[in-house]
Amino acid sequence: MYPLNYIEPVFRPPSEWKSLILQVANGCSYNKCTFCEMYTMEQKRFKPKKPDVIEAELRQIAEAGYPVQRIFLADGDAMTLSVRRLKEILLLIKQYFPHISRVSSYCLPRNLKNKSVDDLQELRELGLSLMYVGCESGDDEVLARVRKGESFDSSLDALHKIKAAGMKSSVMILNGLGGPTLSEQHAISSAKLMNAAQPDYLSTLVVEFPRGSEDFEEAFEIPWRKLEQLELFREMELLLDNLELDKTIFRSDHASNYLVLKGVLGKDKGKLLDTVRTAINKPGMIPLRQEWQRGL
């Protein structure tokens, strides 16, 4: 990590491991999702960072001569900032790092409700080219029970805006989020959302609760438990079987996943399904991550 004065903890997508993590806002302005523990600590209360502080940090890294090829705008809710503020930040980035290849950010669908395609195109022209969108599920009941504050339609509207603006989208779906009761509708509705959106990237993570799931289970309001390995694989099989994607890079290789899957959908759909079905029907044939190997 670059030597900046971060308010810890700081989170980033796995693919941004070489990027300069630029903390343009602390925490998450929404912070009501019952499955998320990322920004619940007292020091992570949402607060935008002042532009002069951001400029000082960019200047510090530039003057120190650190190589910067990509920049990720942190924390989890940078896109809630106004278009004016985002443009100001992107102009500062261009000033100090004119040759970077990409600027990216997490993006909640609600962040784009009051941002037009023209607004996003302006940001794209200034270098913001990739949005990581945590849809988590395409199922309205699951989304309501985890208090995501989003729906199938709001997620799809945001993904359509991103595509129309010429940006790329990387979508996250949480394997096991609906528990056993809602597993089937979670998988099928998530596939329908992805089919309608045709994102550039799609990844799945296994829902986990390092600090315990009691509060989540209480808020869910119907019986919920973590899915067993076999149940997770069956949900993944159902998701893949219902996906009809043209050219989406698919990854299920986050440290939380037992079964590592990589491919391009749709050309690798058959191969990926074969792998999942082998893991289901022939235990031991496909190498799986052990519990101690899973970074949670």
Tab-separated table of C-alpha atoms in Angstrom:
chain	number	residue	atom	x	y	z
A	1	MET	CA	0.000	0.000	0.000
A	2	TYR	CA	1.217	3.498	-0.773
A	3	PRO	CA	2.390	5.565	2.240
A	4	LEU	CA	-0.722	7.669	2.800
A	5	ASN	CA	-2.588	8.491	5.992
A	6	TYR	CA	-5.446	6.013	5.563
A	7	ILE	CA	-8.361	5.691	7.942
A	8	GLU	CA	-8.299	1.930	8.481
A	9	PRO	CA	-9.621	-0.523	7.547
A	10	VAL	CA	-9.395	0.070	3.802
A	11	PHE	CA	-11.022	-2.313	1.317
A	12	ARG	CA	-10.476	-2.715	-2.408
A	13	PRO	CA	-11.413	-5.191	-5.145
A	14	PRO	CA	-8.850	-8.000	-5.549
A	15	SER	CA	-7.969	-6.808	-9.070
A	16	GLU	CA	-6.874	-3.420	-7.695
A	17	TRP	CA	-3.990	-4.849	-5.693
A	18	LYS	CA	-1.407	-2.851	-7.675
A	19	SER	CA	-3.443	0.358	-7.733
A	20	LEU	CA	-2.973	3.527	-5.742
A	21	ILE	CA	-5.883	3.448	-3.286
A	22	LEU	CA	-7.003	7.067	-3.077
A	23	GLN	CA	-9.363	7.550	-0.139
A	24	VAL	CA	-11.627	10.333	-1.421
A	25	ALA	CA	-14.308	9.575	1.185
A	26	ASN	CA	-14.308	7.584	4.393
A	27	GLY	CA	-16.793	4.766	4.929
A	28	CYS	CA	-20.198	4.355	3.314
A	29	SER	CA	-23.015	6.908	3.401
A	30	TYR	CA	-25.688	4.173	3.336
A	31	ASN	CA	-24.133	1.584	5.648
A	32	LYS	CA	-27.403	-0.310	6.312
A	33	CYS	CA	-26.784	-3.606	4.489
A	34	THR	CA	-27.092	-6.295	7.146
A	35	PHE	CA	-24.506	-8.576	5.513
A	36	CYS	CA	-21.750	-5.934	5.420
A	37	GLU	CA	-19.302	-5.381	8.282
A	38	MET	CA	-16.830	-3.301	6.306
A	39	TYR	CA	-17.668	0.164	7.576
A	40	THR	CA	-19.320	-0.410	10.952
A	41	MET	CA	-16.429	0.750	13.143
A	42	GLU	CA	-16.700	4.155	14.778
A	43	GLN	CA	-13.776	5.618	12.814
A	44	LYS	CA	-15.444	4.626	9.532
A	45	ARG	CA	-18.354	7.064	9.710
A	46	PHE	CA	-18.959	8.469	6.262
A	47	LYS	CA	-17.173	11.702	5.492
A	48	PRO	CA	-15.949	13.089	2.152
A	49	LYS	CA	-12.323	14.166	2.078
A	50	LYS	CA	-11.571	17.781	1.232
A	51	PRO	CA	-10.105	18.388	-2.249
A	52	ASP	CA	-7.034	20.166	-0.866
A	53	VAL	CA	-6.213	17.088	1.232
A	54	ILE	CA	-6.652	14.828	-1.808
A	55	GLU	CA	-4.391	17.098	-3.852
A	56	ALA	CA	-1.730	17.043	-1.140
A	57	GLU	CA	-1.774	13.239	-1.160
A	58	LEU	CA	-1.501	13.050	-4.942
A	59	ARG	CA	1.367	15.545	-4.869
A	60	GLN	CA	3.122	13.533	-2.148
A	61	ILE	CA	2.995	10.309	-4.177
A	62	ALA	CA	3.997	12.039	-7.410
A	63	GLU	CA	6.938	13.893	-5.868
A	64	ALA	CA	8.161	10.729	-4.151
A	65	GLY	CA	8.322	9.064	-7.561
A	66	TYR	CA	6.095	6.102	-6.781
A	67	PRO	CA	4.964	4.321	-9.972
A	68	VAL	CA	1.213	4.710	-10.442
A	69	GLN	CA	-0.542	2.970	-13.317
A	70	ARG	CA	-4.063	2.736	-11.877
A	71	ILE	CA	-6.017	4.561	-9.187
A	72	PHE	CA	-8.952	3.215	-7.177
A	73	LEU	CA	-11.252	5.731	-5.510
A	74	ALA	CA	-12.041	4.536	-1.987
A	75	ASP	CA	-13.891	3.929	0.299
A	76	GLY	CA	-17.036	2.003	-0.479
A	77	ASP	CA	-19.169	4.929	-1.524
A	78	ALA	CA	-17.029	7.373	-3.502
A	79	MET	CA	-19.626	7.634	-6.253
A	80	THR	CA	-22.084	9.274	-3.873
A	81	LEU	CA	-19.999	12.440	-4.315
A	82	SER	CA	-21.412	15.053	-6.651
A	83	VAL	CA	-20.425	15.121	-10.298
A	84	ARG	CA	-18.745	18.473	-9.640
A	85	ARG	CA	-16.605	17.018	-6.840
A	86	LEU	CA	-15.759	13.884	-8.839
A	87	LYS	CA	-14.688	15.991	-11.810
A	88	GLU	CA	-12.480	18.040	-9.512
A	89	ILE	CA	-10.814	14.873	-8.200
A	90	LEU	CA	-10.325	13.415	-11.678
A	91	LEU	CA	-8.772	16.659	-12.912
A	92	LEU	CA	-6.318	16.537	-10.004
A	93	ILE	CA	-5.449	12.965	-10.936
A	94	LYS	CA	-4.816	14.008	-14.543
A	95	GLN	CA	-2.656	16.867	-13.306
A	96	TYR	CA	-0.360	14.690	-11.204
A	97	PHE	CA	-0.598	11.396	-13.094
A	98	PRO	CA	-1.391	12.201	-16.730
A	99	HIS	CA	-0.419	8.759	-18.023
A	100	ILE	CA	-2.356	6.383	-15.782
A	101	SER	CA	-4.320	3.687	-17.573
A	102	ARG	CA	-7.443	3.540	-15.392
A	103	VAL	CA	-9.419	5.117	-12.573
A	104	SER	CA	-12.062	2.932	-10.920
A	105	SER	CA	-14.462	2.990	-7.985
A	106	TYR	CA	-17.020	1.000	-6.064
A	107	CYS	CA	-20.531	2.096	-7.033
A	108	LEU	CA	-23.866	1.535	-5.320
A	109	PRO	CA	-26.771	1.607	-7.785
A	110	ARG	CA	-28.334	4.465	-5.780
A	111	ASN	CA	-25.208	6.538	-6.444
A	112	LEU	CA	-26.295	6.925	-10.073
A	113	LYS	CA	-29.973	7.709	-9.513
A	114	ASN	CA	-29.383	11.458	-9.899
A	115	LYS	CA	-26.462	11.203	-12.302
A	116	SER	CA	-27.294	11.245	-16.010
A	117	VAL	CA	-25.588	9.326	-18.775
A	118	ASP	CA	-24.102	12.665	-19.897
A	119	ASP	CA	-22.699	13.163	-16.393
A	120	LEU	CA	-21.080	9.737	-16.488
A	121	GLN	CA	-19.705	10.364	-19.963
A	122	GLU	CA	-17.985	13.482	-18.636
A	123	LEU	CA	-16.427	11.431	-15.853
A	124	ARG	CA	-15.421	8.775	-18.377
A	125	GLU	CA	-13.670	11.392	-20.524
A	126	LEU	CA	-11.721	12.448	-17.435
A	127	GLY	CA	-10.512	8.902	-16.858
A	128	LEU	CA	-13.088	7.108	-14.671
A	129	SER	CA	-13.620	3.963	-16.716
A	130	LEU	CA	-14.597	1.071	-14.409
A	131	MET	CA	-17.333	0.713	-11.775
A	132	TYR	CA	-17.449	-2.159	-9.281
A	133	VAL	CA	-21.159	-2.621	-8.588
A	134	GLY	CA	-22.211	-4.694	-5.589
A	135	CYS	CA	-25.585	-5.934	-6.774
A	136	GLU	CA	-25.333	-8.900	-4.335
A	137	SER	CA	-28.578	-10.387	-5.718
A	138	GLY	CA	-31.118	-9.837	-8.454
A	139	ASP	CA	-33.967	-11.023	-6.270
A	140	ASP	CA	-36.162	-8.326	-4.740
A	141	GLU	CA	-37.117	-10.411	-1.696
A	142	VAL	CA	-33.504	-11.226	-0.864
A	143	LEU	CA	-32.495	-7.578	-1.359
A	144	ALA	CA	-35.285	-6.417	0.947
A	145	ARG	CA	-34.437	-8.946	3.663
A	146	VAL	CA	-30.760	-7.882	3.717
A	147	ARG	CA	-31.799	-4.199	3.674
A	148	LYS	CA	-29.792	-3.456	0.579
A	149	GLY	CA	-32.067	-0.564	-0.347
A	150	GLU	CA	-31.966	-1.641	-3.995
A	151	SER	CA	-34.083	-3.719	-6.349
A	152	PHE	CA	-33.744	-5.616	-9.602
A	153	ASP	CA	-34.857	-2.478	-11.460
A	154	SER	CA	-32.612	-0.001	-9.637
A	155	SER	CA	-29.580	-2.241	-10.186
A	156	LEU	CA	-30.401	-2.701	-13.867
A	157	ASP	CA	-30.937	1.039	-14.384
A	158	ALA	CA	-27.500	1.765	-12.922
A	159	LEU	CA	-25.783	-0.914	-15.023
A	160	HIS	CA	-27.483	0.371	-18.178
A	161	LYS	CA	-26.293	3.905	-17.405
A	162	ILE	CA	-22.732	2.708	-16.931
A	163	LYS	CA	-22.785	0.881	-20.266
A	164	ALA	CA	-24.416	3.809	-22.086
A	165	ALA	CA	-21.674	6.115	-20.790
A	166	GLY	CA	-18.958	3.910	-22.263
A	167	MET	CA	-17.723	2.694	-18.885
A	168	LYS	CA	-17.130	-0.908	-17.883
A	169	SER	CA	-18.951	-2.629	-15.030
A	170	SER	CA	-17.766	-5.357	-12.691
A	171	VAL	CA	-20.667	-6.908	-10.765
A	172	MET	CA	-20.522	-8.855	-7.521
A	173	ILE	CA	-23.111	-11.502	-6.548
A	174	LEU	CA	-23.058	-13.094	-3.080
A	175	ASN	CA	-23.291	-16.882	-3.181
A	176	GLY	CA	-25.466	-18.095	-0.298
A	177	LEU	CA	-27.015	-14.725	0.557
A	178	GLY	CA	-30.579	-16.050	0.531
A	179	GLY	CA	-29.835	-19.044	2.712
A	180	PRO	CA	-31.475	-22.379	1.859
A	181	THR	CA	-35.033	-21.008	1.717
A	182	LEU	CA	-34.377	-18.372	-0.950
A	183	SER	CA	-31.399	-20.003	-2.660
A	184	GLU	CA	-33.220	-20.947	-5.862
A	185	GLN	CA	-34.888	-17.586	-6.467
A	186	HIS	CA	-31.672	-15.783	-5.529
A	187	ALA	CA	-29.740	-17.693	-8.200
A	188	ILE	CA	-32.381	-17.436	-10.936
A	189	SER	CA	-33.163	-13.748	-10.382
A	190	SER	CA	-29.461	-12.881	-10.226
A	191	ALA	CA	-28.965	-14.633	-13.561
A	192	LYS	CA	-31.893	-12.682	-15.041
A	193	LEU	CA	-30.359	-9.404	-13.869
A	194	MET	CA	-26.994	-10.279	-15.394
A	195	ASN	CA	-28.610	-11.389	-18.654
A	196	ALA	CA	-30.397	-8.049	-18.920
A	197	ALA	CA	-27.298	-6.033	-18.002
A	198	GLN	CA	-24.532	-7.962	-19.826
A	199	PRO	CA	-21.745	-6.664	-17.544
A	200	ASP	CA	-18.111	-6.717	-18.612
A	201	TYR	CA	-17.082	-8.634	-15.505
A	202	LEU	CA	-19.011	-10.835	-13.085
A	203	SER	CA	-17.698	-12.302	-9.855
A	204	THR	CA	-19.212	-14.311	-7.026
A	205	LEU	CA	-18.174	-14.307	-3.371
A	206	VAL	CA	-19.435	-16.548	-0.593
A	207	VAL	CA	-21.300	-14.622	2.101
A	208	GLU	CA	-19.474	-14.860	5.420
A	209	PHE	CA	-19.793	-13.320	8.888
A	210	PRO	CA	-16.433	-13.284	10.684
A	211	ARG	CA	-18.040	-11.578	13.711
A	212	GLY	CA	-21.086	-13.852	13.792
A	213	SER	CA	-24.378	-13.900	11.896
A	214	GLU	CA	-26.847	-13.333	14.756
A	215	ASP	CA	-27.796	-9.762	13.816
A	216	PHE	CA	-28.083	-10.692	10.141
A	217	GLU	CA	-30.324	-13.677	10.899
A	218	GLU	CA	-32.598	-11.578	13.106
A	219	ALA	CA	-33.012	-8.897	10.418
A	220	PHE	CA	-33.676	-11.542	7.735
A	221	GLU	CA	-36.978	-12.334	9.543
A	222	ILE	CA	-37.307	-15.881	8.224
A	223	PRO	CA	-35.050	-18.795	9.211
A	224	TRP	CA	-31.582	-18.394	7.663
A	225	ARG	CA	-28.356	-20.340	7.890
A	226	LYS	CA	-25.121	-20.515	5.970
A	227	LEU	CA	-25.210	-22.896	3.037
A	228	GLU	CA	-23.073	-26.009	3.231
A	229	GLN	CA	-20.470	-26.598	0.518
A	230	LEU	CA	-22.754	-28.824	-1.540
A	231	GLU	CA	-25.590	-26.304	-1.301
A	232	LEU	CA	-23.274	-23.499	-2.430
A	233	PHE	CA	-22.238	-25.595	-5.427
A	234	ARG	CA	-25.859	-26.353	-6.344
A	235	GLU	CA	-26.707	-22.648	-6.153
A	236	MET	CA	-23.710	-21.887	-8.379
A	237	GLU	CA	-24.847	-24.568	-10.825
A	238	LEU	CA	-28.296	-22.959	-11.005
A	239	LEU	CA	-26.812	-19.489	-11.501
A	240	LEU	CA	-24.495	-20.622	-14.297
A	241	ASP	CA	-27.193	-22.710	-15.964
A	242	ASN	CA	-29.473	-19.663	-16.190
A	243	LEU	CA	-26.815	-17.179	-17.334
A	244	GLU	CA	-27.003	-16.171	-20.998
A	245	LEU	CA	-24.072	-13.802	-21.404
A	246	ASP	CA	-22.319	-12.831	-24.610
A	247	LYS	CA	-18.833	-11.793	-23.527
A	248	THR	CA	-18.537	-11.433	-19.761
A	249	ILE	CA	-15.346	-12.303	-17.906
A	250	PHE	CA	-16.439	-14.516	-15.008
A	251	ARG	CA	-14.477	-15.077	-11.824
A	252	SER	CA	-15.353	-17.069	-8.733
A	253	ASP	CA	-11.858	-17.036	-7.269
A	254	HIS	CA	-12.191	-14.720	-4.266
A	255	ALA	CA	-10.585	-16.111	-1.119
A	256	SER	CA	-14.050	-16.878	0.281
A	257	ASN	CA	-14.843	-19.374	-2.483
A	258	TYR	CA	-14.299	-23.093	-1.919
A	259	LEU	CA	-14.487	-23.870	-5.634
A	260	VAL	CA	-12.378	-21.695	-7.940
A	261	LEU	CA	-13.971	-20.951	-11.317
A	262	LYS	CA	-12.654	-18.783	-14.152
A	263	GLY	CA	-13.834	-18.300	-17.694
A	264	VAL	CA	-15.626	-16.168	-20.246
A	265	LEU	CA	-19.401	-16.403	-20.493
A	266	GLY	CA	-20.898	-17.581	-22.617
A	267	LYS	CA	-18.141	-19.538	-24.465
A	268	ASP	CA	-16.954	-21.307	-21.297
A	269	LYS	CA	-20.399	-21.963	-19.813
A	270	GLY	CA	-20.331	-25.690	-20.557
A	271	LYS	CA	-16.850	-26.133	-19.119
A	272	LEU	CA	-17.719	-24.213	-15.954
A	273	LEU	CA	-20.914	-26.202	-15.465
A	274	ASP	CA	-18.992	-29.441	-15.927
A	275	THR	CA	-16.565	-28.367	-13.190
A	276	VAL	CA	-19.358	-27.506	-10.762
A	277	ARG	CA	-21.251	-30.711	-11.498
A	278	THR	CA	-18.108	-32.780	-10.990
A	279	ALA	CA	-17.619	-31.092	-7.612
A	280	ILE	CA	-21.232	-31.992	-6.747
A	281	ASN	CA	-21.372	-35.539	-8.071
A	282	LYS	CA	-17.788	-36.722	-7.624
A	283	PRO	CA	-16.469	-35.319	-4.339
A	284	GLY	CA	-12.678	-35.189	-4.248
A	285	MET	CA	-12.232	-34.992	-8.032
A	286	ILE	CA	-11.998	-31.183	-8.043
A	287	PRO	CA	-9.505	-29.484	-5.688
A	288	LEU	CA	-11.268	-27.238	-3.172
A	289	ARG	CA	-9.978	-24.585	-0.790
A	290	GLN	CA	-9.729	-25.818	2.761
A	291	GLU	CA	-11.184	-23.707	5.556
A	292	TRP	CA	-7.745	-22.523	6.653
A	293	GLN	CA	-7.038	-21.320	3.104
A	294	ARG	CA	-10.087	-19.092	2.896
A	295	GLY	CA	-9.365	-15.424	3.587
A	296	LEU	CA	-12.448	-13.989	5.265
